[in-house]
Coordinates of C-alpha atoms in Angstrom, one line a residue:
X81 CA 33.2 -78.1 120.3
X82 CA 36.9 -77.3 119.8
X83 CA 37.2 -75.9 123.3
X84 CA 35.6 -79.0 124.8
X85 CA 38.1 -81.1 122.8
X86 CA 41.0 -79.2 124.4
X87 CA 39.4 -79.7 127.9
X88 CA 39.2 -83.4 127.3
X89 CA 42.9 -83.6 126.2
X90 CA 44.3 -81.4 129.0
X91 CA 42.1 -82.2 132.0
X92 CA 41.2 -85.9 131.3
X93 CA 44.0 -87.4 129.3
X94 CA 46.9 -85.4 130.7
X95 CA 46.3 -84.7 134.4
X96 CA 43.1 -86.5 135.2
X97 CA 41.5 -83.4 136.9
X98 CA 38.0 -84.7 136.0
X99 CA 36.6 -87.9 134.7
X100 CA 35.3 -88.4 131.2
X101 CA 31.9 -89.2 132.7
X102 CA 31.9 -85.8 134.5
X103 CA 32.7 -84.0 131.2
X104 CA 29.9 -85.9 129.4
X105 CA 27.5 -84.9 132.2
X106 CA 28.5 -81.3 131.8
X107 CA 27.9 -81.4 128.1
X108 CA 24.5 -83.1 128.5
X109 CA 23.4 -80.5 131.1
X110 CA 24.7 -77.5 129.0
X111 CA 22.8 -78.8 125.9
X112 CA 19.5 -78.5 127.7
X113 CA 20.1 -74.9 129.0
X114 CA 20.4 -71.4 127.5
X115 CA 23.9 -70.0 127.0
X116 CA 27.0 -70.8 124.9
X117 CA 27.6 -74.6 125.4
X118 CA 31.4 -74.6 125.6
X119 CA 31.6 -71.6 128.0
X120 CA 29.0 -73.2 130.3
X121 CA 30.8 -76.5 130.3
X122 CA 34.0 -74.8 131.3
X123 CA 32.1 -72.8 134.0
X124 CA 30.7 -76.1 135.3
X125 CA 34.1 -77.8 135.5
X126 CA 35.6 -74.8 137.2
X127 CA 32.8 -74.8 139.8
X128 CA 33.1 -78.6 140.2
X129 CA 36.8 -78.3 141.0
X130 CA 37.1 -75.2 143.1
X131 CA 33.5 -73.9 143.6
X132 CA 33.1 -70.1 143.2
X133 CA 36.8 -69.3 142.7
X134 CA 37.0 -72.1 140.1
X135 CA 34.0 -70.7 138.3
X136 CA 35.5 -67.2 138.2
X137 CA 39.0 -68.4 137.1
X138 CA 37.7 -70.8 134.4
X139 CA 35.4 -68.1 132.8
X140 CA 38.1 -65.5 133.0
X141 CA 40.6 -67.9 131.3
X142 CA 38.3 -68.8 128.5
X143 CA 37.1 -65.3 127.7
X144 CA 40.0 -63.0 128.5
X145 CA 42.0 -63.6 125.3
X146 CA 39.0 -63.1 123.1
X147 CA 38.0 -59.9 125.0
X148 CA 41.6 -58.4 124.7
X149 CA 41.5 -59.0 120.9
X150 CA 38.0 -57.6 120.6
X151 CA 39.1 -54.5 122.5
X152 CA 41.9 -53.9 120.1
X153 CA 39.6 -54.5 117.1
X154 CA 36.8 -52.3 118.5
X155 CA 39.3 -49.5 119.3
X156 CA 40.8 -49.5 115.8
X157 CA 37.3 -49.8 114.3
X158 CA 35.7 -46.8 116.0
X159 CA 38.9 -44.6 115.9
X160 CA 40.1 -45.3 112.4
X161 CA 38.0 -47.6 110.2
X162 CA 34.5 -46.3 111.1
X163 CA 35.1 -42.6 111.8
X164 CA 37.5 -42.0 108.9
X165 CA 35.3 -43.4 106.1
X166 CA 37.1 -46.7 105.9
X167 CA 34.1 -48.9 106.6
X168 CA 34.2 -50.1 103.0
X169 CA 37.1 -52.3 104.1
X170 CA 34.5 -54.5 105.9
X171 CA 32.1 -54.9 102.9
X172 CA 33.4 -58.3 101.8
X173 CA 33.3 -59.8 105.3
X174 CA 29.5 -59.7 105.0
X175 CA 29.6 -62.2 102.2
X176 CA 32.0 -64.5 104.2
X177 CA 30.1 -64.3 107.4
X178 CA 26.7 -65.1 105.7
X179 CA 28.4 -68.1 103.9
X180 CA 29.7 -69.4 107.2
X181 CA 26.4 -69.1 108.9
X182 CA 24.5 -70.7 106.0
X183 CA 27.0 -73.6 106.0
X184 CA 26.5 -74.1 109.7
X185 CA 22.7 -74.1 109.3
X186 CA 22.8 -76.6 106.4
X187 CA 25.1 -78.9 108.2
X188 CA 22.8 -79.0 111.3
X189 CA 19.8 -79.4 108.9
X190 CA 21.3 -82.5 107.4
X191 CA 22.0 -84.1 110.8
X192 CA 18.9 -83.1 112.7
X193 CA 16.0 -82.4 110.2
X194 CA 16.5 -84.3 106.9
X195 CA 14.5 -87.4 106.7
X196 CA 11.9 -86.5 109.4
X197 CA 8.8 -84.9 108.0
X198 CA 7.6 -83.5 111.4
X199 CA 10.9 -81.8 112.0
X200 CA 11.0 -80.5 108.4
X201 CA 7.6 -78.9 108.9
X202 CA 8.8 -77.2 112.1
X203 CA 12.0 -76.0 110.4
X204 CA 10.0 -74.5 107.4
X205 CA 7.5 -72.9 109.7
X206 CA 10.3 -71.2 111.5
X207 CA 11.9 -70.0 108.3
X208 CA 8.6 -68.7 107.0
X209 CA 7.5 -66.8 110.1
X210 CA 10.9 -65.4 110.9
X211 CA 11.3 -64.1 107.3
X212 CA 8.2 -61.9 107.6
X213 CA 7.7 -61.3 111.4
X214 CA 10.4 -59.6 113.5
X215 CA 10.9 -59.6 117.2
X216 CA 11.8 -61.7 120.1
X217 CA 8.3 -63.0 120.9
X218 CA 7.9 -64.8 117.6
X219 CA 11.1 -66.6 118.4
X220 CA 9.9 -67.5 121.9
X221 CA 6.6 -68.7 120.3
X222 CA 8.4 -70.9 117.9
X223 CA 10.6 -72.4 120.6
X224 CA 7.6 -73.3 122.8
X225 CA 5.7 -74.6 119.7
X226 CA 8.7 -76.8 118.8
X227 CA 9.0 -78.2 122.3
X228 CA 5.3 -78.9 122.6
X229 CA 5.2 -80.6 119.2
X230 CA 8.2 -82.7 120.2
X231 CA 6.4 -83.9 123.3
X232 CA 3.1 -84.5 121.6
X233 CA 4.5 -86.3 118.6
X234 CA 7.3 -88.1 120.5
X235 CA 10.1 -86.8 118.3
X236 CA 12.9 -87.9 120.7
X237 CA 14.6 -91.2 121.2
X238 CA 12.0 -93.7 122.3
X239 CA 14.5 -96.2 123.8
X240 CA 14.1 -94.7 127.3
X241 CA 12.8 -96.9 130.0
X242 CA 9.5 -96.2 131.8
X243 CA 11.5 -95.2 134.9
X244 CA 12.9 -92.1 133.1
X245 CA 9.8 -91.1 131.3
X246 CA 9.0 -88.4 133.8
X247 CA 10.8 -85.5 135.4
X248 CA 12.2 -85.5 138.9
X249 CA 12.7 -82.4 141.0
X250 CA 15.2 -82.0 143.8
X251 CA 14.8 -79.4 146.5
X252 CA 17.1 -76.4 146.0
X253 CA 19.1 -74.6 148.6
X254 CA 18.3 -71.1 149.7
X255 CA 21.2 -69.6 147.7
X256 CA 20.1 -71.5 144.6
X257 CA 16.5 -70.2 145.0
X258 CA 17.8 -66.7 145.5
X259 CA 19.9 -67.0 142.4
X260 CA 17.0 -68.3 140.3
X261 CA 14.9 -65.4 141.6
X262 CA 17.5 -62.8 140.6
X263 CA 17.9 -64.4 137.1
X264 CA 14.1 -64.4 136.8
X265 CA 13.9 -60.7 137.6
X266 CA 16.6 -60.0 135.0
X267 CA 14.8 -62.0 132.4
X268 CA 11.5 -60.3 133.3
X269 CA 13.0 -56.9 132.9
X270 CA 14.2 -58.0 129.4
X271 CA 11.0 -59.5 128.0
X272 CA 8.8 -56.7 129.6
X273 CA 10.9 -54.0 128.0
X274 CA 11.0 -52.1 131.3
X275 CA 14.7 -51.2 130.6
X276 CA 13.5 -48.8 127.9
X277 CA 12.2 -46.4 130.6
X278 CA 15.6 -45.6 132.1
X279 CA 18.2 -43.2 130.7
X280 CA 21.0 -45.1 132.5
X281 CA 22.8 -46.8 129.6
X282 CA 24.7 -49.2 132.0
X283 CA 21.4 -50.5 133.4
X284 CA 20.1 -51.0 129.9
X285 CA 23.2 -53.0 129.0
X286 CA 22.7 -55.2 132.0
X287 CA 19.0 -55.9 131.3
X288 CA 19.4 -56.5 127.5
X289 CA 22.5 -58.6 127.5
X290 CA 21.5 -60.7 130.5
X291 CA 18.1 -61.3 128.8
X292 CA 19.9 -62.5 125.7
X293 CA 22.1 -64.8 127.9
X294 CA 19.0 -66.4 129.3
X295 CA 17.3 -66.8 125.9
X296 CA 20.2 -68.4 124.1
X297 CA 19.0 -71.9 123.2
X298 CA 20.9 -73.6 120.4
X299 CA 24.2 -71.6 120.3
X300 CA 25.5 -68.2 119.3
X301 CA 24.4 -68.3 115.7
X302 CA 20.7 -68.6 116.8
X303 CA 21.0 -65.3 118.6
X304 CA 22.1 -63.4 115.5
X305 CA 18.5 -62.5 114.4
X306 CA 17.5 -61.6 118.0
X307 CA 20.5 -59.4 118.5
X308 CA 20.1 -57.8 115.0
X309 CA 16.4 -57.1 115.8
X310 CA 17.3 -55.6 119.2
X311 CA 20.4 -53.6 118.4
X312 CA 19.7 -52.4 114.9
X313 CA 15.9 -52.2 114.6
X314 CA 14.5 -51.6 118.1
X315 CA 17.2 -50.0 120.2
X316 CA 19.2 -48.5 117.3
X317 CA 22.4 -49.0 119.2
X318 CA 24.2 -50.2 116.0
X319 CA 23.8 -49.7 112.3
X320 CA 23.3 -52.8 110.2
X321 CA 26.9 -52.6 109.0
X322 CA 28.2 -52.1 112.5
X323 CA 26.3 -55.2 113.6
X324 CA 27.7 -57.3 110.8
X325 CA 31.2 -56.1 111.5
X326 CA 30.8 -57.0 115.2
X327 CA 29.9 -60.6 114.1
X328 CA 32.9 -60.7 111.7
X329 CA 35.2 -59.5 114.5
X330 CA 33.9 -62.2 116.9
X331 CA 34.9 -64.8 114.3
X332 CA 38.4 -63.5 114.4
X333 CA 38.8 -64.1 118.1
X334 CA 39.4 -67.5 119.9
X335 CA 36.2 -67.0 121.9
X336 CA 32.5 -67.7 121.2
X337 CA 30.5 -65.5 118.8
X338 CA 28.8 -63.8 121.7
X339 CA 32.0 -62.0 122.5
X340 CA 30.6 -59.5 119.9
X341 CA 28.8 -58.1 123.0
X342 CA 32.1 -56.5 123.9
X343 CA 31.9 -54.5 120.6
X344 CA 28.4 -53.2 121.2
X345 CA 29.1 -52.3 124.9
X346 CA 32.2 -50.5 123.8
X347 CA 30.3 -48.3 121.4
X348 CA 27.7 -47.5 124.0
X349 CA 29.8 -46.8 127.1
X350 CA 33.4 -47.3 126.4
X351 CA 35.5 -50.0 128.2
X352 CA 33.0 -50.0 131.2
X353 CA 30.1 -50.8 128.8
X354 CA 32.2 -53.4 127.0
X355 CA 33.1 -55.3 130.2
X356 CA 29.6 -55.0 131.6
X357 CA 28.0 -56.3 128.4
X358 CA 30.4 -59.2 128.3
X359 CA 29.8 -60.2 131.9
X360 CA 26.0 -59.8 131.4
X361 CA 25.8 -62.0 128.4
X362 CA 28.0 -64.9 129.8
X363 CA 27.5 -64.9 133.6
X364 CA 23.7 -65.4 134.0
X365 CA 23.6 -68.5 131.8
X366 CA 26.7 -69.9 133.6
X367 CA 25.0 -69.3 137.0
X368 CA 21.9 -71.0 135.7
X369 CA 24.1 -73.9 134.6
X370 CA 25.5 -74.4 138.1
X371 CA 22.1 -74.1 139.8
X372 CA 20.3 -76.5 137.5
X373 CA 23.1 -79.0 137.3
X374 CA 21.9 -81.3 140.1
X375 CA 18.3 -81.3 138.8
X376 CA 19.3 -82.0 135.2
X377 CA 21.8 -84.7 136.2
X378 CA 18.9 -86.7 137.4
X379 CA 16.9 -86.1 134.2
X380 CA 19.4 -86.3 131.3
X381 CA 17.7 -89.5 130.2
X382 CA 14.2 -88.1 130.7
X383 CA 11.9 -89.1 127.8
X384 CA 10.0 -85.8 128.3
X385 CA 13.1 -83.8 128.0
X386 CA 14.4 -85.6 124.9
X387 CA 11.1 -85.2 123.1
X388 CA 11.0 -81.5 123.9
X389 CA 14.5 -80.9 122.7
X390 CA 13.9 -83.0 119.5
X391 CA 11.1 -80.5 118.6
X392 CA 13.1 -77.4 119.5
X393 CA 16.1 -78.4 117.3
X394 CA 14.4 -78.0 113.9
X395 CA 13.2 -74.5 115.0
X396 CA 16.8 -73.6 115.9
X397 CA 17.9 -74.8 112.5
X398 CA 15.3 -72.5 110.8
X399 CA 16.5 -69.6 112.9
X400 CA 20.1 -70.1 111.8
X401 CA 19.1 -70.3 108.1
X402 CA 17.0 -67.1 108.4
X403 CA 19.9 -65.3 110.0
X404 CA 22.1 -66.2 107.0
X405 CA 19.4 -65.1 104.6
X406 CA 19.1 -61.7 106.3
X407 CA 22.8 -61.2 106.1
X408 CA 22.8 -62.2 102.4
X409 CA 20.2 -59.6 101.7
X410 CA 22.5 -56.9 103.0
X411 CA 25.4 -57.9 100.8
X412 CA 26.5 -55.4 98.1
X413 CA 26.0 -57.7 95.0
X414 CA 29.1 -57.5 92.8
X415 CA 30.8 -60.3 90.8
X416 CA 33.6 -60.3 93.5
X417 CA 31.2 -60.4 96.5
X418 CA 29.2 -63.2 94.9
X419 CA 32.3 -65.2 94.0
X420 CA 33.7 -64.7 97.5
X421 CA 30.4 -65.9 99.0
X422 CA 30.4 -69.0 96.9
X423 CA 34.0 -69.8 97.6
X424 CA 33.6 -69.2 101.4
X425 CA 30.4 -71.4 101.4
X426 CA 32.2 -74.2 99.5
X427 CA 35.3 -74.1 101.7
X428 CA 33.2 -74.0 104.9
X429 CA 30.5 -76.6 104.0
X430 CA 32.5 -79.1 101.9
X431 CA 36.0 -78.8 103.3
X432 CA 35.3 -77.6 106.9
X433 CA 37.7 -74.7 106.4
X434 CA 38.5 -72.7 109.5
X435 CA 36.1 -69.6 109.6
X436 CA 38.8 -67.4 111.0
X437 CA 40.8 -67.8 107.8
X438 CA 37.7 -67.1 105.7
X439 CA 37.1 -63.9 107.6
X440 CA 40.7 -62.8 107.4
X441 CA 40.8 -63.5 103.6
X442 CA 37.6 -61.4 103.1
X443 CA 39.1 -58.6 105.3
X444 CA 42.3 -58.6 103.3
X445 CA 40.3 -58.4 100.1
X446 CA 38.5 -55.4 101.4
X447 CA 41.7 -53.7 102.5
X448 CA 43.5 -54.3 99.2
X449 CA 40.6 -53.1 97.1
X450 CA 40.0 -50.0 99.3
X451 CA 43.6 -48.8 99.1
X452 CA 44.2 -49.7 95.5
X453 CA 41.1 -47.9 94.4
X454 CA 42.5 -44.6 96.0
X455 CA 45.6 -44.7 93.8

């Protein structure tokens, strides 16, 4: 939300490029769609102002600084830290990252789940199943179950009028239908696993990262267990430590957590793979945002939509909590790592300490301990 706050200050209060109502519409639409919310809001505003050129420039502006920093970090990691036996430097970042994710999950739990028994059951079900069953389809099952329960048990805001109880469809243009068809094919190639039958790594990168982009309901933290399952367990593109390090690096950049895709792409196919992975994970959801904008603008007050989202949210919370638990289980338990985890959790949860500083502190601890132990 920090990025959206900057947009409000610069584009509404300073130069009046857009109205506050337009920004709120963008946020409402992005909240209902897959993809990183802040990036999709920026993409929507760029398209609203200057159509396709505005879309390209806005996304480039919001992602370029993070990608440049991630390139530097990835290059240093694979050329010096990783290959020269310095990976121990990153050990304590695991504790800090898990504390940040756990803090995020608990904060959302208190706002969205606590006090509602139906939502609590859905959240606990998600935690239980995801703790013992791996894979993307169990996550998809939980999402669908949550949405269905939300509609059946009317979990959303019941103050909507009868007029907005349904869902209205507006005829799409040919280009929009073509775009949706292309996105559908990308998503189908992802969930069917057809990409596994090609040796072309760049094609695999496109299929996997675009599939992730179109599955991202609830924010980047939700995708951590999915990406971990894909990259570490199924595809074996990264080791568990490399995956954790990529998440830690993404927290050091000014961009969204999914900029970690740059790291994975860089390992697989150098700078070409890094750029392709970044485009594939951000562009499909941004295109979907633009295509769906007109339809969802007419349905942001739909009772059906509100109920479905109210059921999905506790599942999302459970997914975030499980991702934190999985990272915690990979921590090397020492008095220092436990103390660092507790301190990071307290600073993040209670005092809203900037996660960038927590990651930097844990990284500095690893650097100091690594080099002092060699003297």
